[in-house]
XYZ file of C-alpha atoms in Angstrom:
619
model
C 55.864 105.074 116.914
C 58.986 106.188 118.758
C 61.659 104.207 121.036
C 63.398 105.644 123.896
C 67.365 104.776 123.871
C 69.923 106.541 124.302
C 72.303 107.874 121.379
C 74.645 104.693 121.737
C 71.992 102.234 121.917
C 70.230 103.788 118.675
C 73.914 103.769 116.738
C 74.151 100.382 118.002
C 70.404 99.160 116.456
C 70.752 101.029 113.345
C 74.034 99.911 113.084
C 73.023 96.392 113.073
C 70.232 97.085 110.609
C 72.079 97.739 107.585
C 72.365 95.970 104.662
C 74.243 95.731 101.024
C 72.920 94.018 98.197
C 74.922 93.576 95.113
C 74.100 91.136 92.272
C 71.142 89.817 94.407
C 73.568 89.298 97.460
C 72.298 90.697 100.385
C 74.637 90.811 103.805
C 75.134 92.992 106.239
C 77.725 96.026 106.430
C 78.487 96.466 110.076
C 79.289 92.560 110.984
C 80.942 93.369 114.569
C 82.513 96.597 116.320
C 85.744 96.584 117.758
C 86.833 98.508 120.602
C 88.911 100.208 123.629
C 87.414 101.358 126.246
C 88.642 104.897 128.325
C 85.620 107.224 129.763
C 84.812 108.511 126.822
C 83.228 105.647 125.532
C 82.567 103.222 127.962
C 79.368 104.567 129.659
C 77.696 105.286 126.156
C 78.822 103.148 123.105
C 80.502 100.524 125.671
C 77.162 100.281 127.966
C 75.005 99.595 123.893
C 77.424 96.850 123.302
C 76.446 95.130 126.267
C 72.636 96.171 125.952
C 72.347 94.551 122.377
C 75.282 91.327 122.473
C 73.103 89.691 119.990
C 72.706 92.566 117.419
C 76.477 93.600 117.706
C 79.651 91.195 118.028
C 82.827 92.831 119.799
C 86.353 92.480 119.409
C 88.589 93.788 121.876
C 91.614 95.423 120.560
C 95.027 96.617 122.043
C 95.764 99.161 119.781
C 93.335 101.275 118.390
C 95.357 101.825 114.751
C 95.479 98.203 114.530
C 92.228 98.082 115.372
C 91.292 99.776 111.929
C 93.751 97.548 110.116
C 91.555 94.832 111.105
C 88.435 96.020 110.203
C 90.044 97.407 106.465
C 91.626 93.831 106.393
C 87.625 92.329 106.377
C 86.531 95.055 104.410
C 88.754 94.068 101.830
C 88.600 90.072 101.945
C 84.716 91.261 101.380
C 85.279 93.388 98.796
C 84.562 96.381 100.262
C 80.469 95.202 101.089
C 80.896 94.473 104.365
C 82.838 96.192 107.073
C 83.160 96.923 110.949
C 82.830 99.562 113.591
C 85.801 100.959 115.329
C 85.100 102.976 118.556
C 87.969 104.670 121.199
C 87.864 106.948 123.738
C 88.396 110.712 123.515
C 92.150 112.116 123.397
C 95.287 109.582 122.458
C 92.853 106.701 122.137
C 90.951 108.979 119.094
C 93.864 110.499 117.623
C 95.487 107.149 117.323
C 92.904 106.699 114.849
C 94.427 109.209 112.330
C 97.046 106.174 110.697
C 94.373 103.616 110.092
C 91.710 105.974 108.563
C 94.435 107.106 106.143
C 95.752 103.866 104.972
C 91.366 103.674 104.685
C 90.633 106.306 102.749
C 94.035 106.125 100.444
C 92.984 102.651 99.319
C 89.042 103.163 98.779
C 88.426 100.453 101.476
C 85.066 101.341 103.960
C 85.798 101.585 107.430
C 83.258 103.526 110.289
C 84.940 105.348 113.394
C 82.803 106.254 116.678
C 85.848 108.184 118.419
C 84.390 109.771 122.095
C 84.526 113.373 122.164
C 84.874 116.030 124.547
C 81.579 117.222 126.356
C 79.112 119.113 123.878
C 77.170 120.433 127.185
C 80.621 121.739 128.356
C 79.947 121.432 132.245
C 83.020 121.680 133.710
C 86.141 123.084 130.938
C 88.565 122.318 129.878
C 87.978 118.507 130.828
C 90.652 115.581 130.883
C 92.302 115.097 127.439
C 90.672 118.249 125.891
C 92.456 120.113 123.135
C 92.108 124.078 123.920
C 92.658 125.938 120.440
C 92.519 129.783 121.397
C 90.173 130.628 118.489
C 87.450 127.753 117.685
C 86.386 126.459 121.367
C 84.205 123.415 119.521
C 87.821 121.707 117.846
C 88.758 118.551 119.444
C 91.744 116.619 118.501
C 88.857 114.732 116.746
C 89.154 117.779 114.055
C 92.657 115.659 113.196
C 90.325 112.872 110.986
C 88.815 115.023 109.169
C 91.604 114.960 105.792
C 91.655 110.726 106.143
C 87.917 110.550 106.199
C 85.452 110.743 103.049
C 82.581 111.873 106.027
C 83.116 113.093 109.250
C 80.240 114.774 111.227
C 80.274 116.017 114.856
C 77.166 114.645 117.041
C 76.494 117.031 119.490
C 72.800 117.116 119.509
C 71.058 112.932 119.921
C 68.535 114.452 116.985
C 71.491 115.212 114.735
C 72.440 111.320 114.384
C 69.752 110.778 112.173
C 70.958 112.545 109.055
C 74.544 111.716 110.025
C 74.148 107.891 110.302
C 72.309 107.693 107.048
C 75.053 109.639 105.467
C 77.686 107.630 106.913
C 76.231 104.577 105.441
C 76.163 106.150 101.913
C 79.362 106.555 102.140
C 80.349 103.653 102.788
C 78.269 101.738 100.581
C 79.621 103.725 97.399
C 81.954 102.129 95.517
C 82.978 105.733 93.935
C 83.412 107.411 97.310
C 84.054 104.997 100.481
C 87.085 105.185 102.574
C 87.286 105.768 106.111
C 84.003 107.704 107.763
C 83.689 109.197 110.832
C 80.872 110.164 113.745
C 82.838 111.994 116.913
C 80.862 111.055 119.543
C 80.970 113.679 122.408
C 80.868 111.571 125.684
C 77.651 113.452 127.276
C 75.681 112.873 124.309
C 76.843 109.041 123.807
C 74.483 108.617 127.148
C 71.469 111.233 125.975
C 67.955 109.555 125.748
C 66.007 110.465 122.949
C 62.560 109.116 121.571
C 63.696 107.549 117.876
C 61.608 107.200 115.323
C 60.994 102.933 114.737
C 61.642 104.174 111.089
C 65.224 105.029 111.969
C 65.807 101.719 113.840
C 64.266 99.569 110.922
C 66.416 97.331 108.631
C 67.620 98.990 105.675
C 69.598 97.961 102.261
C 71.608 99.757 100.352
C 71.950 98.579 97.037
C 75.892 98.904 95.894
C 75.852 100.319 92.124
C 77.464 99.221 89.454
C 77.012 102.164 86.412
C 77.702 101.561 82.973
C 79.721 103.297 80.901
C 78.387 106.568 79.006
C 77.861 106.195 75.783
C 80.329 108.590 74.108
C 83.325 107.538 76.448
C 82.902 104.070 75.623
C 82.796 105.059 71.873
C 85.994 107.415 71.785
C 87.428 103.792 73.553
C 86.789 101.542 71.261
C 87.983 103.529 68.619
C 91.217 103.730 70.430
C 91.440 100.181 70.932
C 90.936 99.225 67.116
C 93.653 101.843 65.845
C 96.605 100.817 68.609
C 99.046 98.791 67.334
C 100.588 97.539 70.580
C 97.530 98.193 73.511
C 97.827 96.358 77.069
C 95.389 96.187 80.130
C 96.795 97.449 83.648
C 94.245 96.242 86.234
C 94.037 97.136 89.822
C 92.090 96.616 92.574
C 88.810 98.112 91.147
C 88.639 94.474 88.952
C 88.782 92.369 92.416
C 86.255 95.430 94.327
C 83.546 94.683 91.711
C 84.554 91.172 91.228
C 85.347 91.249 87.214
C 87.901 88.815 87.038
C 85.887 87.433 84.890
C 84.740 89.445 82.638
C 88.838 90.897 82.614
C 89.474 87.165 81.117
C 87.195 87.378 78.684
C 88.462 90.666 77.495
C 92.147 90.072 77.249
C 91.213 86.174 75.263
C 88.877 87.604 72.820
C 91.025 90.941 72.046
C 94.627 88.923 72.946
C 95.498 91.488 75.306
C 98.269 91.307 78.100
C 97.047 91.828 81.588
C 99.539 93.649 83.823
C 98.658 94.399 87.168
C 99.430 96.432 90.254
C 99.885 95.758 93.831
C 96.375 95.617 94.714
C 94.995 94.057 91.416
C 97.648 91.270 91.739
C 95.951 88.152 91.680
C 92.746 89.245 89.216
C 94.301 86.967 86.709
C 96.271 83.676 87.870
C 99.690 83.733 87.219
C 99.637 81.309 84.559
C 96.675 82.864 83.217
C 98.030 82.465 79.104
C 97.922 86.650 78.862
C 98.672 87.295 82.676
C 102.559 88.914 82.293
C 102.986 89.683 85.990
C 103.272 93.016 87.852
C 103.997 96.353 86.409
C 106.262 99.593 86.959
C 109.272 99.349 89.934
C 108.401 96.512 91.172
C 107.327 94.906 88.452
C 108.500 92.167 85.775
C 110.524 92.215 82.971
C 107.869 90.796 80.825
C 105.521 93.680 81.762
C 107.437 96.633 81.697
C 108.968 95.983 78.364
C 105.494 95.188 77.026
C 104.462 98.785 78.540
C 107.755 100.466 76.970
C 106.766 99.403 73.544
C 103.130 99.992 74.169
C 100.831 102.610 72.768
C 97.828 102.349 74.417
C 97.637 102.150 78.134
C 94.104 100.835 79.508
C 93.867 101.148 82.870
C 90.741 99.149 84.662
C 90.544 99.837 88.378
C 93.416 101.634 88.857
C 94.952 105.280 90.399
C 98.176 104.622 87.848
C 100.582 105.506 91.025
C 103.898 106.157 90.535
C 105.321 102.978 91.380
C 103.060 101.596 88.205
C 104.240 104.282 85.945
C 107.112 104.389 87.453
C 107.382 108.029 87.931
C 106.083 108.890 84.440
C 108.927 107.239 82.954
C 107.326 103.668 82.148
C 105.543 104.976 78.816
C 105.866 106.071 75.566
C 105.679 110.093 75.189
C 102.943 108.949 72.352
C 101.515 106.484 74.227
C 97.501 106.864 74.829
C 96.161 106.013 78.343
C 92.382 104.871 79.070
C 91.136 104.914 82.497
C 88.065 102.314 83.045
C 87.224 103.579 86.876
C 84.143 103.964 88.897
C 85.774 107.055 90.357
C 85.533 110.279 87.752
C 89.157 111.545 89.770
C 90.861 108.496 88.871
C 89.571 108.163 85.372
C 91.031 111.210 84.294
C 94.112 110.569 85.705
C 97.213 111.150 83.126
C 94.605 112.953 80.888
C 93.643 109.391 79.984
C 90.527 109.113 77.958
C 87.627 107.969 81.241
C 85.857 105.551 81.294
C 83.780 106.184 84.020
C 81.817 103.097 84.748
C 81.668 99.809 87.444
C 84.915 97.917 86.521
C 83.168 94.663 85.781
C 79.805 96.789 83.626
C 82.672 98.749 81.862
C 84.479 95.700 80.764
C 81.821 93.950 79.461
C 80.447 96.694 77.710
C 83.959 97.023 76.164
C 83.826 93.259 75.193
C 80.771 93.571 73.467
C 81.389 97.127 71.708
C 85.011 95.743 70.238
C 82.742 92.773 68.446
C 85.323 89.969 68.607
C 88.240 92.524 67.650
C 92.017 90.896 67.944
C 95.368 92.706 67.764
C 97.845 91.229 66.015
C 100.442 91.201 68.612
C 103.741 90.053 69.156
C 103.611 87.359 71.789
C 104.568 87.594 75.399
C 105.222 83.657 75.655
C 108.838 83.421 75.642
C 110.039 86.349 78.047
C 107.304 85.379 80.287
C 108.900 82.070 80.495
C 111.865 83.658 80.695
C 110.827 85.693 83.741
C 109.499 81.951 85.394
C 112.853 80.909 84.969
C 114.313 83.836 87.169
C 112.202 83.298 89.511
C 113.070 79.643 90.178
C 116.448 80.510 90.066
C 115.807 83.467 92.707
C 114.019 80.903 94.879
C 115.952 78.216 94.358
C 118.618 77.186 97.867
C 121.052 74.927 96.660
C 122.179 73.998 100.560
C 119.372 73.243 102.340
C 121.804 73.170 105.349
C 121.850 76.943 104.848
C 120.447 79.740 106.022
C 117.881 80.979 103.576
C 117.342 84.240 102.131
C 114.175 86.531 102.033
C 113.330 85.361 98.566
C 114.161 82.227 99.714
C 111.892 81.789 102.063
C 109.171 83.185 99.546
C 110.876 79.958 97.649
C 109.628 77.415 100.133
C 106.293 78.966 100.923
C 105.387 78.871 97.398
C 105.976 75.136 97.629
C 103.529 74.584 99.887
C 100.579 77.133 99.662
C 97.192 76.246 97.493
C 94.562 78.727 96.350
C 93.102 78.620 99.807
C 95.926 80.446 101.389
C 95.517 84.193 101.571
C 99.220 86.601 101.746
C 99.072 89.576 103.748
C 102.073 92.243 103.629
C 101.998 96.374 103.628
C 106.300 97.515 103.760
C 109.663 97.070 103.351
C 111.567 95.438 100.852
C 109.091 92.600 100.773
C 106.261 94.464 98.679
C 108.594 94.212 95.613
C 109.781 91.030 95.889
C 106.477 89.442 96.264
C 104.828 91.848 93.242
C 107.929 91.091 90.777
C 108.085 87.147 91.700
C 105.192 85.793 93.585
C 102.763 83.006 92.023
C 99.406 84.136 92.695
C 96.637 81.414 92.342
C 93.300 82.709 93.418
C 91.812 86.134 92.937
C 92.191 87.054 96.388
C 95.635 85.207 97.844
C 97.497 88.607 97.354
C 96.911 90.925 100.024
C 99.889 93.689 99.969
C 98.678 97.046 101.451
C 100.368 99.047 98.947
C 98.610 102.145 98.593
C 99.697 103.794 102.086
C 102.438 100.952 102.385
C 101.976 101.285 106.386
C 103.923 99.272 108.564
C 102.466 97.403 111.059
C 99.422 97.063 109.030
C 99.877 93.133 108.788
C 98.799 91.539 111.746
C 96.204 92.850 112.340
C 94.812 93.024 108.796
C 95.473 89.015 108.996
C 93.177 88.857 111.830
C 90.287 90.600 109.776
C 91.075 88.449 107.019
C 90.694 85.325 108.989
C 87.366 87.083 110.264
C 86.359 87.167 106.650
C 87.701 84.254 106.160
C 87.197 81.222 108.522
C 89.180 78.107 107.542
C 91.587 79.496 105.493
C 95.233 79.783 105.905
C 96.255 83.660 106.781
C 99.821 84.451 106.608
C 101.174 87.732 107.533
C 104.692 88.209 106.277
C 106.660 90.508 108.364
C 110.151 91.990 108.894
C 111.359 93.103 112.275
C 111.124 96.390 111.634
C 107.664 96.378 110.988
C 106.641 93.583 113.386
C 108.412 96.332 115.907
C 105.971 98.823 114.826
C 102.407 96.890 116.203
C 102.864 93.372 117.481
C 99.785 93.891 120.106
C 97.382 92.267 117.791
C 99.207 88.860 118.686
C 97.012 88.768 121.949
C 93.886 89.547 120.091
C 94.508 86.310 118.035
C 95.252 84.508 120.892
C 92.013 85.519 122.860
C 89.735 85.246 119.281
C 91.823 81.483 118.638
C 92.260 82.871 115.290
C 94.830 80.432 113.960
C 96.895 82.987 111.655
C 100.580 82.108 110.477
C 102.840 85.406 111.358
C 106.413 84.652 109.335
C 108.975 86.978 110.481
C 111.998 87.764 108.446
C 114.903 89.053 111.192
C 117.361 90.853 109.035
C 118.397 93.297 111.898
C 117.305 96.381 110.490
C 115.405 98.409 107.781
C 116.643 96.643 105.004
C 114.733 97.711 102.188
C 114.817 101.524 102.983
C 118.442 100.596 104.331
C 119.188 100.046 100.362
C 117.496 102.998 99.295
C 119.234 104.743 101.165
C 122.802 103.628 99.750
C 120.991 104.529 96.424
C 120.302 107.998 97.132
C 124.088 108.314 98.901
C 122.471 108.925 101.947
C 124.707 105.754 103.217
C 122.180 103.637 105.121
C 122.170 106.217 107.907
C 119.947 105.275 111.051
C 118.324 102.022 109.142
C 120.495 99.697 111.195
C 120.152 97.587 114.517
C 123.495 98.004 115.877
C 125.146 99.874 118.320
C 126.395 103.620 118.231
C 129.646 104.954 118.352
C 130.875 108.207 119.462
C 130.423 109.302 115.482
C 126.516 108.250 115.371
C 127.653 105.624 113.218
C 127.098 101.763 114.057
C 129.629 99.279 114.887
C 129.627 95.494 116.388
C 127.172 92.693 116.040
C 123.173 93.419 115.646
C 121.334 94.219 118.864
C 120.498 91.011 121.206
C 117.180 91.415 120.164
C 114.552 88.269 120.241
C 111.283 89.164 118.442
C 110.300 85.452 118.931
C 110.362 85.326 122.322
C 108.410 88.681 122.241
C 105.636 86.998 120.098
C 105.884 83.904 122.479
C 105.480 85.963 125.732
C 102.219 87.631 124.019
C 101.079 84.441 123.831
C 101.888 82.740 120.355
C 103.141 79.638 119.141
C 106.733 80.101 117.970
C 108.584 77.478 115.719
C 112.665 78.796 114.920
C 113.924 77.409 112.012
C 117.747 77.645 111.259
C 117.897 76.317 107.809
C 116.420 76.289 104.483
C 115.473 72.229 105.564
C 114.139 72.956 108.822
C 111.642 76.303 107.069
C 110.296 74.060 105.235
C 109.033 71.709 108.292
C 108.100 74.330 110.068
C 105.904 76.451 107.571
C 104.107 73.337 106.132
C 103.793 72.667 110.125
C 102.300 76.392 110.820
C 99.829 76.199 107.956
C 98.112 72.789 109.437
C 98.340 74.591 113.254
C 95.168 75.363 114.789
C 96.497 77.956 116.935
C 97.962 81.330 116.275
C 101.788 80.727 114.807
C 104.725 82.163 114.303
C 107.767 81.271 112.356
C 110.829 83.192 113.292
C 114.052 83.135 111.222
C 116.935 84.918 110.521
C 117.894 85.365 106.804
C 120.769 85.743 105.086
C 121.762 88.726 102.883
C 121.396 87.905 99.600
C 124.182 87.350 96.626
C 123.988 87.545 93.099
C 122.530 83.925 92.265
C 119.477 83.811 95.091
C 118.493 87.250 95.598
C 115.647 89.046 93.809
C 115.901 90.271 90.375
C 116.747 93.956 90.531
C 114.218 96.761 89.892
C 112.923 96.931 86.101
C 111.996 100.006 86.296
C 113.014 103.603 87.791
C 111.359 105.330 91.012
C 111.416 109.136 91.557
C 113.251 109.794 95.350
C 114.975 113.367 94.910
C 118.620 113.071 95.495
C 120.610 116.079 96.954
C 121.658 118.420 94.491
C 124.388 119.150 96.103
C 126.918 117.170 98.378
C 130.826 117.383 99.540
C 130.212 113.499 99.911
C 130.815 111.177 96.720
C 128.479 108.528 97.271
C 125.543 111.501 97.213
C 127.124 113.303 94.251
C 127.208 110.031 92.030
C 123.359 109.490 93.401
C 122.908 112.516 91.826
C 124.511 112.018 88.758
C 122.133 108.714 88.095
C 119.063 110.811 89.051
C 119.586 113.279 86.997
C 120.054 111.124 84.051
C 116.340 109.179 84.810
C 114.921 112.146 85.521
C 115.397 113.622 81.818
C 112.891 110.615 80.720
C 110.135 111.443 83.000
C 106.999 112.909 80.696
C 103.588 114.108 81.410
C 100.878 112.144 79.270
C 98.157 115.574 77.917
């Protein structure tokens, strides 16, 4: 039996028809489709959307980037089995596209794109928003997502769908290969009928895999577990994807291991987990990266071992040993680690059971990790509570007053590393910091497809102005949705944490500040009259302004009760030597000029070049 529809409609149905099943979980993948509308999608996949309302929930967006942020924000609340639809119009509306699918594909996270395209039929060309390249006449600007996505297919016949939908799917349902995937749509063919197979249209699940190790690699593992002296665990975001916090417990108990973790696996562990020792590499603790320094066996469970976690090869022993547990053969190779190719979760209990009750006799981690606690509170701690309060500060009171319920969401600036180095994490999923493309902008929407994922719990996107000035249009979207998410924003009048770097690298804070010019192209006077609350207010937020450390406190404990979108907007004070953050425990490779008439870039260089002589490649 066939069905007549047209290409949307079909997309739509089998769209809707898809299913995951892990562990005996079945749900589906494509939970709602968001969209903006422009003429090269409204007649086809915007005309299915109102054919099938029951099959296939819409959001509306304002921004089609943020748009993807949402949907990777879900996708990653629901670790990575469920996900939505994201579909724009041809021209700026697809090529706006391009940030989102990166920041997709870079972390592993499943996202599908349905970007209009230019006519396949060509009937009249070139046609409004087409790309003309001289020698290929069938690029669009589409041809731009190709690099960010792990599938991208062209659909220029309504027959051709078929074998591209069901590949799309694959992809995103593999945990070893899913990222961003996209189907150009070309606008004629969006609207072509076609008789459909009932086959095609039928519900199907897609079972998501978890493979156990191989036989030899788990072997030549445990036999360099039993002869380190010193080994630790870094876990990533592979242990939350496959949902082996768990089984990474009962690991690091039975073997007394220390658990370090990175900006995505942050969280796996509670911090006061007895062999949790806090984040690792630039941002991370003291505890952890002295642990790693003495180490000599790395093993790495769900991680790409980034340069911020090995902080730029320079973290490790030159005779330390790294193992990669990873369900991705790329990333288990990584540092010519010995792989461990495997599900995170299967690979750790397979390890567990091969090691046979095995314990190091380590040195304990107790006393600096208390230590470390102790920096913290003093970090937090604001003696006035008349005062203005710091960045950290304000970390200070929200830890006071957040459960396991609340979920953290945060992507750039100079909040990544304080939050990694000093915040208390106390479920497996509170810590949300979009660290792998680091994009700014990426947190208000991603709050809104957390709260998606998440109804009832308490969202909060923490934001500075320079990144709430980068995408602040997913305000209304909350607003329209009555998706009650807390948006903090930290006004420090500039690009603070790149401002720093900056001074670092004796480039002397150039163009990181919100001030005016002078003839000079420096700055000079008091920060722009710039009112980002009133912004957030006039898109249709709740705004509480704070002044003081005392009146933060009312008004976060008041946001996280609200039961409409909220904002808290203060201004915080630049840090001194008892409140602000503990510096960087670690180095972090930015190139410094190797040559300069200016002395703040010649010293730069000086200190680079010294780090730089401790950098090592692991073979």
């Amino acid at each position: 039996m066939r069905v007549r529809l047209t290409v949307a409609q079909a997309l739509v149905r089998f769209l809707a028809a898809q299913y995951t099943e892990r562990d005996g979980v079945r749900q589906r993948l494509i939970t709602a489709t968001w969209g903006i509308f422009g003429h090269g999608n409204v007649a086809g996949i915007g005309q299915a959307l109102v054919e099938y309302p029951d099959l296939m929930p819409y959001h509306q967006g304002r921004n089609e980037q943020a748009m993807v942020h949402a949907a990777v924000g879900y996708a990653r609340q629901s670790n990575r089995l469920r996900t939505h639809a994201v579909t724009t119009s041809i021209g700026p509306g697809a090529t706006n596209l391009v940030t989102g699918a990166a920041l997709a594909t870079v972390n592993r996270l499943p996202v599908l794109l349905l970007p209009g395209d230019t006519f396949a039929t060509r009937p009249a060309d070139p046609v409004l928003q087409q790309l003309e390249v001289p020698y290929a006449g069938e690029t669009s600007v589409n041809d731009c997502l190709r690099p960010v996505s792990r599938y991208f297919d062209r659909i220029t016949r309504p027959e051709a769908l078929v074998p591209a939908a069901l590949a799309a799917v694959r992809v995103l349902t593999d945990p070893a290969d899913t990222g961003a995937v996209t189907l150009a749509l070309p606008q004629d063919v969006q609207a072509e009928a076609y008789d459909w197979p009932e086959e095609f249209l039928a519900e199907r699940t897609w079972t998501v895999r978890r493979p156990r190790p191989d036989e030899a690699e788990l072997d030549a593992v445990v036999q360099a577990v039993r002869k380190a002296r010193r080994p630790m665990i870094i876990a990533g975001g592979g242990v939350r994807y496959s949902a082996a916090q768990d089984a990474l417990s009962t690991l690091a108990r039975s073997a007394d291991l220390p658990v370090a973790t990175t900006q995505a696996g942050k969280g796996v562990l509670p911090w006061d987990h007895p062999c949790d020792v806090g984040g690792i590499g630039h941002t991370g603790t003291q505890t952890a990266d002295a642990l790693a320094r003495t180490s000599d066996l790395i093993i790495g469970v769900g991680t790409r071992l980034t340069d911020f976690t090995t902080a730029s090869g320079t973290l490790f022993r030159p005779d330390t040993r790294l193992v990669n547990l990873n369900i991705t053969a790329l990333d288990a190779h990584k540092q010519a680690a010995l792989p461990l190719v495997a599900d995170a979760r299967a690979g750790l209990e397979a390890l567990t059971q091969a090691l046979d009750g095995h314990r190091q006799d380590l040195v304990q981690w107790t006393s600096s990790k208390q230590d470390w606690q102790e920096r913290t509170d003093a970090a937090y701690a604001a003696p006035d509570p008349r005062a203005r309060p710091t960045q950290v500060q304000v970390l200070g009171v929200l830890d006071t007053l957040v459960d396991g319920s609340d979920i953290l969401i945060n992507a750039a600036g100079s909040l990544p590393g304080d939050l990694h180095k000093l915040w208390r994490a106390r479920s497996s999923d509170q810590y949300h910091v979009e660290y792998g493309y680091s994009c700014m902008g990426y947190e208000i929407p991603a709050a809104i497809g957390v709260a998606l994922a998440a109804p009832g719990r308490p969202v909060w996107a923490l934001v500075g102005d320079g990144t709430y000035l980068m995408n602040p249009t997913e305000i209304v979207t909350a607003v329209q949705e009555g998706l009650p998410i807390k948006l903090v924003i930290l006004q420090n009048h500039g690009y603070a944490s790149i401002g720093g770097l900056s001074e670092a690298v004796g480039a002397e804070r150039f163009g990181t500040d919100y001030r005016h010019r002078d003839a000079f192209g420096g700055f000079t006077g008091p920060p722009l009259p710039v009112d980002l609350g009133a912004n957030a207010a006039s898109l249709g937020m709740r705004v509480l302004r704070p002044r003081t450390v005392r009146d933060l406190r009312e008004a976060l404990a008041d946001a996280r009760r609200a039961t409409v979108p909220t904002c808290v907007y203060i201004e915080t004070e630049t840090p001194d030597t008892v409140s602000g953050p503990p510096p960087a425990q670690a180095w972090w490779d930015v190139p410094v000029a190797e040559t300069s008439t200016r002395p703040s870039a010649v010293k730069a260089r000086e200190e680079y070049d010294r780090h730089v002589t401790a950098r090592r490649r692991h073979l």
